[in-house]
Amino acid sequence: MQPYSTQFLQEDDFLEVITALKNPLLTQGNVTLEFEKALSKFCNAKYALVFNSATSALYAAYNALNLENSEVITTPLSFVATTNMLLQNHATPVFCDIKQDGNINPEKIIPLITKKTKAIVSVDYGGKSVDIDSIKAICKDYNLSFISDSSHAIGSEYKNQKVGGLADATIFSFHPVKPMTTLEGGALLTNSKAIYEKAKLVRSHGVMKKNLWHYDVICNGFNFRMNEVQAALGISQLKKLPHFIQVRENIAKFYDSFFANNPYFTTIHQNNPYISSNHLYTILLNPTLQPKKEEVFQLFQENGLGVQVHYKPIYHFSYYKNLFGNISLPQTEAFYNATLSIPCHHKLELHQAEKIAQKILYLFSKI
Ligand SMILES: *Cc1c(COP(=O)(O)O)cnc(C)c1O
């Protein structure tokens, strides 16, 4: 089975992990600090905090921005953690429709703003950065915070600047399917000292260290920490991230040209103006094939192509229906009906991608 995405671990990664395992400190040591330093440098952001997942980093970011009892405008085309963590912070997600590329549509945001709106949470769908300038302009006019769930997008750029230092808080995921991995893991990047300090307290029990054995607990908190072994893997993977991105970009470019003008689906990668991590390579089924999407999915899976659908709109889930009733946003529905993610990852060699591409067109001819 060729998955739509997977981790790529090599000898140098294993060596770093083994070295970290032999260190006296397995958690809360220097390797974690070193990984945070490397991340903030890579993204040109003042502060970086690593977490045991992007989900907990999202929780901490929302908490640090005091979103309790507020409304937060966000995209329904995401992994559910984006909004689950809003609910966990007693904030109400308000779903905004998307554009043709799967990202939130800034033009649709303003009509959703109310007196209770406190923030916008965007997702860089598939790795393509959202339109940061437009979102920032809205945030400035209406005094809102801007949180970027960039779980897909470490290494992506917007106007030749790395994603990570551009929003009030940016979250990355290091889950194995994401552009680089720490097994499980996530990060929060920010230029705000206040967000950094609050998120750090939330990460570790609300504990503020003093001297000797003295410490104070100044708010509630969790254990959301990444350990030293994961951080060692993160440092090793981050060094190779530019290469990983180049590999995925080469595959994406190949797919763009191979699939140009085919009768079954369109592609969206060729319209990216800036470097994308290409976490997903998205194809959009033509309208005549959309009613047969389950058949397509099954046929592909049976033939060793681990295609996946990103995503079922969050408001489709029963938990959300029970909370917010039936919601249907036209562009989100259209995207969901059409989208399929095909294998594109940094462990994939170009000759394998060629075989996959041929197989895809062959299988479509059988539907
Ligand atoms: C993967 C993902 C998450 C959750 O990441 P974890 O590290 O698994 O917690 C959150 N948001 C988006 C958009 C994701 O793709």
CSV table of C-alpha atoms and ligand atoms in Angstrom, one decimal:
chain,number,residue,atom,x,y,z
A,1,MET,CA,0.0,0.0,0.0
A,2,GLN,CA,1.4,3.4,-1.0
A,3,PRO,CA,0.1,5.8,1.6
A,4,TYR,CA,-0.9,9.4,0.8
A,5,SER,CA,1.8,10.5,3.2
A,6,THR,CA,4.3,8.8,5.6
A,7,GLN,CA,7.4,9.5,7.7
A,8,PHE,CA,10.9,9.2,6.3
A,9,LEU,CA,13.4,8.2,9.0
A,10,GLN,CA,17.1,7.4,8.1
A,11,GLU,CA,20.3,6.3,9.9
A,12,ASP,CA,21.2,9.8,11.0
A,13,ASP,CA,17.8,10.2,12.7
A,14,PHE,CA,18.2,6.9,14.5
A,15,LEU,CA,21.7,7.9,15.7
A,16,GLU,CA,20.4,11.2,17.2
A,17,VAL,CA,17.6,9.3,18.9
A,18,ILE,CA,20.0,6.8,20.5
A,19,THR,CA,22.3,9.6,21.6
A,20,ALA,CA,19.4,11.3,23.3
A,21,LEU,CA,18.3,8.1,25.0
A,22,LYS,CA,21.7,7.9,26.7
A,23,ASN,CA,21.5,11.5,28.1
A,24,PRO,CA,20.9,11.9,31.8
A,25,LEU,CA,17.8,13.9,31.2
A,26,LEU,CA,15.1,12.3,29.1
A,27,THR,CA,12.7,15.3,29.5
A,28,GLN,CA,13.0,19.0,30.2
A,29,GLY,CA,16.6,19.2,29.2
A,30,ASN,CA,18.8,21.1,26.7
A,31,VAL,CA,17.8,19.1,23.6
A,32,THR,CA,14.3,20.5,23.8
A,33,LEU,CA,15.6,24.0,24.2
A,34,GLU,CA,17.9,23.5,21.3
A,35,PHE,CA,15.1,22.2,19.1
A,36,GLU,CA,13.0,25.3,20.1
A,37,LYS,CA,15.9,27.6,19.2
A,38,ALA,CA,16.3,25.9,15.8
A,39,LEU,CA,12.6,26.2,15.1
A,40,SER,CA,12.4,29.9,15.9
A,41,LYS,CA,15.5,30.5,13.8
A,42,PHE,CA,14.1,28.5,10.9
A,43,CYS,CA,10.8,30.4,11.0
A,44,ASN,CA,12.2,33.8,11.9
A,45,ALA,CA,9.9,33.9,15.0
A,46,LYS,CA,11.0,35.2,18.4
A,47,TYR,CA,9.7,32.3,20.4
A,48,ALA,CA,9.1,28.6,19.9
A,49,LEU,CA,7.5,26.2,22.3
A,50,VAL,CA,7.4,22.5,21.5
A,51,PHE,CA,4.5,20.3,22.7
A,52,ASN,CA,3.5,16.6,22.7
A,53,SER,CA,1.1,17.3,19.8
A,54,ALA,CA,-0.3,20.1,17.7
A,55,THR,CA,-3.6,19.6,19.4
A,56,SER,CA,-2.1,20.6,22.8
A,57,ALA,CA,-0.2,23.5,21.1
A,58,LEU,CA,-3.6,24.7,19.8
A,59,TYR,CA,-5.1,24.4,23.2
A,60,ALA,CA,-2.3,26.5,24.7
A,61,ALA,CA,-2.4,29.1,22.0
A,62,TYR,CA,-6.2,29.6,22.4
A,63,ASN,CA,-5.8,29.7,26.1
A,64,ALA,CA,-3.0,32.2,26.0
A,65,LEU,CA,-5.2,34.5,23.9
A,66,ASN,CA,-8.1,34.3,26.4
A,67,LEU,CA,-10.7,33.2,23.9
A,68,GLU,CA,-13.2,32.1,26.6
A,69,ASN,CA,-16.8,33.1,25.9
A,70,SER,CA,-15.8,34.5,22.5
A,71,GLU,CA,-16.6,33.7,18.9
A,72,VAL,CA,-13.7,32.6,16.7
A,73,ILE,CA,-14.0,32.6,12.9
A,74,THR,CA,-12.4,29.5,11.3
A,75,THR,CA,-12.5,27.0,8.4
A,76,PRO,CA,-14.6,23.9,8.4
A,77,LEU,CA,-12.1,22.2,6.1
A,78,SER,CA,-9.6,21.0,8.7
A,79,PHE,CA,-8.8,18.2,11.1
A,80,VAL,CA,-11.3,18.5,13.9
A,81,ALA,CA,-8.6,19.4,16.5
A,82,THR,CA,-8.6,22.9,15.2
A,83,THR,CA,-12.1,23.5,16.6
A,84,ASN,CA,-12.3,20.8,19.3
A,85,MET,CA,-9.6,22.9,21.2
A,86,LEU,CA,-11.7,26.0,20.7
A,87,LEU,CA,-14.6,24.3,22.4
A,88,GLN,CA,-12.3,23.0,25.1
A,89,ASN,CA,-11.4,26.7,25.7
A,90,HIS,CA,-15.2,27.6,25.9
A,91,ALA,CA,-14.9,29.5,22.6
A,92,THR,CA,-17.5,29.1,19.8
A,93,PRO,CA,-16.2,28.3,16.4
A,94,VAL,CA,-18.0,30.2,13.6
A,95,PHE,CA,-17.5,28.5,10.3
A,96,CYS,CA,-16.4,30.6,7.3
A,97,ASP,CA,-16.6,29.3,3.7
A,98,ILE,CA,-13.4,28.5,1.7
A,99,LYS,CA,-11.8,29.4,-1.7
A,100,GLN,CA,-11.1,27.0,-4.6
A,101,ASP,CA,-7.7,26.2,-3.0
A,102,GLY,CA,-9.2,24.9,0.3
A,103,ASN,CA,-8.2,27.9,2.4
A,104,ILE,CA,-10.5,30.2,4.3
A,105,ASN,CA,-11.9,32.9,2.1
A,106,PRO,CA,-11.0,36.3,3.6
A,107,GLU,CA,-13.8,38.0,1.7
A,108,LYS,CA,-16.3,35.9,3.6
A,109,ILE,CA,-14.9,36.7,7.1
A,110,ILE,CA,-16.1,40.3,7.7
A,111,PRO,CA,-19.9,39.5,7.5
A,112,LEU,CA,-19.3,36.9,10.3
A,113,ILE,CA,-17.7,39.3,12.7
A,114,THR,CA,-19.9,40.2,15.8
A,115,LYS,CA,-19.2,42.0,19.1
A,116,LYS,CA,-18.2,38.6,20.5
A,117,THR,CA,-15.6,37.8,17.8
A,118,LYS,CA,-12.1,37.7,19.2
A,119,ALA,CA,-10.0,35.8,16.8
A,120,ILE,CA,-9.5,34.2,13.3
A,121,VAL,CA,-8.1,30.7,13.1
A,122,SER,CA,-6.9,29.7,9.6
A,123,VAL,CA,-5.5,26.5,8.2
A,124,ASP,CA,-2.8,26.3,5.5
A,125,TYR,CA,-4.7,23.6,3.6
A,126,GLY,CA,-2.3,21.0,2.2
A,127,GLY,CA,0.7,23.3,3.0
A,128,LYS,CA,-0.3,26.3,0.9
A,129,SER,CA,-0.2,29.5,3.1
A,130,VAL,CA,-3.4,31.4,3.6
A,131,ASP,CA,-3.6,34.9,2.3
A,132,ILE,CA,-1.9,36.4,5.3
A,133,ASP,CA,-2.0,40.1,4.3
A,134,SER,CA,-5.8,40.0,3.9
A,135,ILE,CA,-6.4,38.2,7.2
A,136,LYS,CA,-4.0,40.5,9.0
A,137,ALA,CA,-5.8,43.6,7.6
A,138,ILE,CA,-9.1,42.3,8.9
A,139,CYS,CA,-7.6,41.5,12.3
A,140,LYS,CA,-6.2,45.0,12.5
A,141,ASP,CA,-9.5,46.7,11.6
A,142,TYR,CA,-11.5,44.7,14.0
A,143,ASN,CA,-8.9,44.2,16.8
A,144,LEU,CA,-8.8,40.4,16.4
A,145,SER,CA,-6.1,37.8,17.1
A,146,PHE,CA,-4.8,35.8,14.2
A,147,ILE,CA,-3.9,32.1,14.9
A,148,SER,CA,-2.6,30.1,12.1
A,149,ASP,CA,-3.0,26.3,12.4
A,150,SER,CA,-0.1,25.6,10.1
A,151,SER,CA,-0.1,21.9,11.0
A,152,HIS,CA,0.4,21.1,7.3
A,153,ALA,CA,2.8,23.9,6.5
A,154,ILE,CA,6.2,23.9,8.3
A,155,GLY,CA,8.7,25.1,5.6
A,156,SER,CA,5.9,26.8,3.5
A,157,GLU,CA,6.3,30.4,2.6
A,158,TYR,CA,4.2,33.5,2.1
A,159,LYS,CA,5.7,36.3,0.0
A,160,ASN,CA,9.2,34.7,0.5
A,161,GLN,CA,8.9,34.6,4.3
A,162,LYS,CA,8.6,31.4,6.2
A,163,VAL,CA,5.2,30.6,7.7
A,164,GLY,CA,5.7,30.7,11.5
A,165,GLY,CA,6.5,34.3,12.4
A,166,LEU,CA,3.6,36.0,10.5
A,167,ALA,CA,0.5,35.4,12.7
A,168,ASP,CA,0.0,36.1,16.4
A,169,ALA,CA,0.5,32.4,17.0
A,170,THR,CA,1.4,29.7,14.5
A,171,ILE,CA,1.0,26.0,15.2
A,172,PHE,CA,2.9,23.1,13.6
A,173,SER,CA,2.3,19.4,13.8
A,174,PHE,CA,5.0,16.7,13.8
A,175,HIS,CA,2.7,13.7,13.5
A,176,PRO,CA,4.3,11.1,11.2
A,177,VAL,CA,2.1,12.0,8.2
A,178,LYS,CA,3.1,15.7,8.4
A,179,PRO,CA,6.1,17.3,6.6
A,180,MET,CA,8.6,16.3,9.3
A,181,THR,CA,8.1,14.2,12.5
A,182,THR,CA,8.9,13.8,16.1
A,183,LEU,CA,6.7,10.7,16.3
A,184,GLU,CA,3.9,12.7,18.0
A,185,GLY,CA,4.6,16.4,18.5
A,186,GLY,CA,3.8,20.0,17.8
A,187,ALA,CA,5.0,23.5,18.2
A,188,LEU,CA,3.7,27.0,18.9
A,189,LEU,CA,5.6,29.9,17.4
A,190,THR,CA,5.0,33.6,18.3
A,191,ASN,CA,6.6,37.0,18.4
A,192,SER,CA,4.6,37.8,21.6
A,193,LYS,CA,6.3,37.4,24.9
A,194,ALA,CA,2.9,37.3,26.7
A,195,ILE,CA,1.6,34.5,24.5
A,196,TYR,CA,4.9,32.6,24.9
A,197,GLU,CA,4.8,32.9,28.7
A,198,LYS,CA,1.2,31.9,29.1
A,199,ALA,CA,1.4,29.0,26.7
A,200,LYS,CA,4.5,27.8,28.6
A,201,LEU,CA,2.6,27.8,31.9
A,202,VAL,CA,-0.3,25.9,30.3
A,203,ARG,CA,2.2,23.3,28.9
A,204,SER,CA,3.5,22.5,32.3
A,205,HIS,CA,1.1,22.6,35.2
A,206,GLY,CA,1.0,26.4,35.6
A,207,VAL,CA,4.3,26.1,37.4
A,208,MET,CA,6.6,29.1,37.8
A,209,LYS,CA,10.1,28.1,39.0
A,210,LYS,CA,11.7,30.2,41.7
A,211,ASN,CA,14.9,29.3,43.6
A,212,LEU,CA,16.0,26.2,45.5
A,213,TRP,CA,12.9,23.9,45.8
A,214,HIS,CA,10.6,26.9,45.6
A,215,TYR,CA,8.1,27.2,42.8
A,216,ASP,CA,4.6,28.8,42.5
A,217,VAL,CA,1.6,27.6,40.6
A,218,ILE,CA,0.0,30.7,39.1
A,219,CYS,CA,-2.7,29.1,36.9
A,220,ASN,CA,-4.0,25.7,35.9
A,221,GLY,CA,-2.0,23.7,33.4
A,222,PHE,CA,-1.3,20.3,31.9
A,223,ASN,CA,1.6,18.1,31.0
A,224,PHE,CA,1.8,18.9,27.3
A,225,ARG,CA,5.6,18.6,27.1
A,226,MET,CA,7.7,17.0,24.3
A,227,ASN,CA,10.5,14.8,25.6
A,228,GLU,CA,14.2,15.0,24.8
A,229,VAL,CA,14.2,12.0,22.5
A,230,GLN,CA,11.5,13.5,20.3
A,231,ALA,CA,13.3,16.8,20.3
A,232,ALA,CA,16.5,15.1,19.1
A,233,LEU,CA,14.6,13.5,16.3
A,234,GLY,CA,13.0,17.0,15.5
A,235,ILE,CA,16.4,18.6,15.2
A,236,SER,CA,17.6,15.9,12.9
A,237,GLN,CA,14.4,16.1,10.7
A,238,LEU,CA,14.4,19.9,10.6
A,239,LYS,CA,17.9,19.9,9.1
A,240,LYS,CA,16.5,17.7,6.2
A,241,LEU,CA,13.2,19.6,5.9
A,242,PRO,CA,14.3,21.8,2.9
A,243,HIS,CA,15.3,18.6,1.1
A,244,PHE,CA,12.0,16.9,2.0
A,245,ILE,CA,10.2,19.8,0.6
A,246,GLN,CA,12.2,19.8,-2.6
A,247,VAL,CA,11.4,16.1,-3.1
A,248,ARG,CA,7.6,16.7,-2.6
A,249,GLU,CA,7.8,19.8,-4.9
A,250,ASN,CA,9.4,17.7,-7.6
A,251,ILE,CA,6.7,15.0,-7.3
A,252,ALA,CA,4.0,17.7,-7.3
A,253,LYS,CA,5.4,19.3,-10.5
A,254,PHE,CA,5.6,16.0,-12.2
A,255,TYR,CA,1.9,15.3,-11.3
A,256,ASP,CA,0.9,18.7,-12.5
A,257,SER,CA,2.3,18.1,-16.0
A,258,PHE,CA,1.4,14.4,-16.2
A,259,PHE,CA,-2.2,15.1,-15.2
A,260,ALA,CA,-2.7,18.2,-17.3
A,261,ASN,CA,-5.9,18.1,-19.3
A,262,ASN,CA,-6.9,14.6,-18.2
A,263,PRO,CA,-10.6,13.9,-18.5
A,264,TYR,CA,-11.2,12.9,-14.9
A,265,PHE,CA,-10.0,15.6,-12.5
A,266,THR,CA,-8.3,18.9,-12.1
A,267,THR,CA,-5.3,19.7,-9.8
A,268,ILE,CA,-4.6,22.8,-7.7
A,269,HIS,CA,-0.9,22.7,-6.9
A,270,GLN,CA,0.2,24.5,-10.1
A,271,ASN,CA,-1.6,27.7,-8.9
A,272,ASN,CA,0.6,28.1,-5.8
A,273,PRO,CA,2.4,31.4,-6.0
A,274,TYR,CA,4.9,30.6,-3.1
A,275,ILE,CA,6.7,27.6,-1.8
A,276,SER,CA,4.4,25.1,-0.2
A,277,SER,CA,5.3,22.1,2.0
A,278,ASN,CA,3.0,20.1,-0.3
A,279,HIS,CA,1.8,18.1,2.7
A,280,LEU,CA,-1.1,17.0,0.4
A,281,TYR,CA,-1.4,16.7,-3.3
A,282,THR,CA,-5.0,17.4,-4.0
A,283,ILE,CA,-7.0,16.3,-7.0
A,284,LEU,CA,-10.6,17.5,-7.6
A,285,LEU,CA,-12.9,15.0,-9.3
A,286,ASN,CA,-14.9,16.3,-12.3
A,287,PRO,CA,-18.6,16.7,-11.5
A,288,THR,CA,-19.6,13.5,-13.4
A,289,LEU,CA,-17.2,11.4,-11.2
A,290,GLN,CA,-18.2,13.0,-7.9
A,291,PRO,CA,-21.2,10.7,-7.3
A,292,LYS,CA,-18.9,7.8,-7.7
A,293,LYS,CA,-16.3,9.0,-5.2
A,294,GLU,CA,-16.8,6.0,-2.8
A,295,GLU,CA,-16.3,3.6,-5.7
A,296,VAL,CA,-13.2,5.5,-6.8
A,297,PHE,CA,-11.8,5.5,-3.2
A,298,GLN,CA,-12.4,1.7,-2.8
A,299,LEU,CA,-10.9,0.8,-6.2
A,300,PHE,CA,-7.8,2.9,-5.4
A,301,GLN,CA,-7.4,1.3,-2.0
A,302,GLU,CA,-7.9,-2.2,-3.4
A,303,ASN,CA,-5.1,-1.4,-5.9
A,304,GLY,CA,-2.6,-0.3,-3.3
A,305,LEU,CA,-3.1,3.5,-3.5
A,306,GLY,CA,-3.7,4.8,0.0
A,307,VAL,CA,-5.8,7.8,-1.1
A,308,GLN,CA,-7.5,9.8,1.5
A,309,VAL,CA,-10.2,12.6,1.8
A,310,HIS,CA,-9.2,15.8,3.5
A,311,TYR,CA,-11.5,16.7,5.0
A,312,LYS,CA,-15.1,15.9,5.8
A,313,PRO,CA,-16.3,19.4,6.8
A,314,ILE,CA,-16.2,19.7,10.6
A,315,TYR,CA,-19.8,20.8,10.8
A,316,HIS,CA,-20.9,17.4,9.4
A,317,PHE,CA,-19.9,15.6,12.6
A,318,SER,CA,-22.7,14.7,15.1
A,319,TYR,CA,-21.0,16.5,18.0
A,320,TYR,CA,-21.0,19.7,16.0
A,321,LYS,CA,-24.5,19.2,14.6
A,322,ASN,CA,-25.8,18.8,18.1
A,323,LEU,CA,-24.1,22.0,19.1
A,324,PHE,CA,-24.7,24.2,16.1
A,325,GLY,CA,-27.5,22.5,14.0
A,326,ASN,CA,-27.2,21.9,10.3
A,327,ILE,CA,-24.7,24.0,8.5
A,328,SER,CA,-23.8,23.8,4.8
A,329,LEU,CA,-21.3,26.2,3.1
A,330,PRO,CA,-21.4,26.0,-0.7
A,331,GLN,CA,-17.7,26.1,-1.5
A,332,THR,CA,-16.8,23.8,1.3
A,333,GLU,CA,-19.4,21.2,0.2
A,334,ALA,CA,-18.2,21.5,-3.4
A,335,PHE,CA,-14.6,21.0,-2.3
A,336,TYR,CA,-15.4,18.1,-0.1
A,337,ASN,CA,-17.4,16.4,-2.9
A,338,ALA,CA,-14.5,16.7,-5.3
A,339,THR,CA,-11.3,16.3,-3.2
A,340,LEU,CA,-9.0,13.3,-3.0
A,341,SER,CA,-5.4,13.3,-1.7
A,342,ILE,CA,-3.1,11.1,-3.7
A,343,PRO,CA,0.4,9.8,-2.6
A,344,CYS,CA,2.9,12.6,-2.3
A,345,HIS,CA,5.6,12.3,0.4
A,346,HIS,CA,9.3,12.7,0.8
A,347,LYS,CA,10.0,8.9,1.0
A,348,LEU,CA,8.5,8.6,-2.5
A,349,GLU,CA,11.0,8.5,-5.5
A,350,LEU,CA,10.1,10.1,-8.8
A,351,HIS,CA,10.0,6.8,-10.6
A,352,GLN,CA,7.5,5.5,-8.1
A,353,ALA,CA,5.4,8.6,-8.5
A,354,GLU,CA,5.4,7.9,-12.3
A,355,LYS,CA,4.0,4.5,-11.7
A,356,ILE,CA,1.4,5.9,-9.3
A,357,ALA,CA,0.3,8.5,-11.8
A,358,GLN,CA,-0.1,5.9,-14.6
A,359,LYS,CA,-2.0,3.7,-12.3
A,360,ILE,CA,-4.3,6.5,-11.3
A,361,LEU,CA,-5.3,7.3,-14.9
A,362,TYR,CA,-5.7,3.6,-15.7
A,363,LEU,CA,-8.0,3.1,-12.7
A,364,PHE,CA,-10.1,6.1,-13.6
A,365,SER,CA,-10.5,4.6,-17.1
A,366,LYS,CA,-12.1,1.6,-15.4
A,367,ILE,CA,-14.7,3.5,-13.4
B,1,LIG,C1,-2.6,17.0,12.1
B,1,LIG,C2,-3.4,18.2,12.4
B,1,LIG,C3,-3.7,18.6,13.7
B,1,LIG,C4,-3.4,17.8,14.9
B,1,LIG,O1,-2.0,17.5,14.9
B,1,LIG,P1,-1.5,16.5,16.1
B,1,LIG,O2,-0.1,16.7,16.1
B,1,LIG,O3,-1.9,15.1,15.6
B,1,LIG,O4,-2.2,16.8,17.4
B,1,LIG,C5,-4.4,19.8,13.9
B,1,LIG,N1,-4.7,20.6,12.8
B,1,LIG,C6,-4.5,20.2,11.5
B,1,LIG,C7,-5.0,21.1,10.4
B,1,LIG,C8,-3.9,19.0,11.3
B,1,LIG,O5,-3.7,18.6,10.0
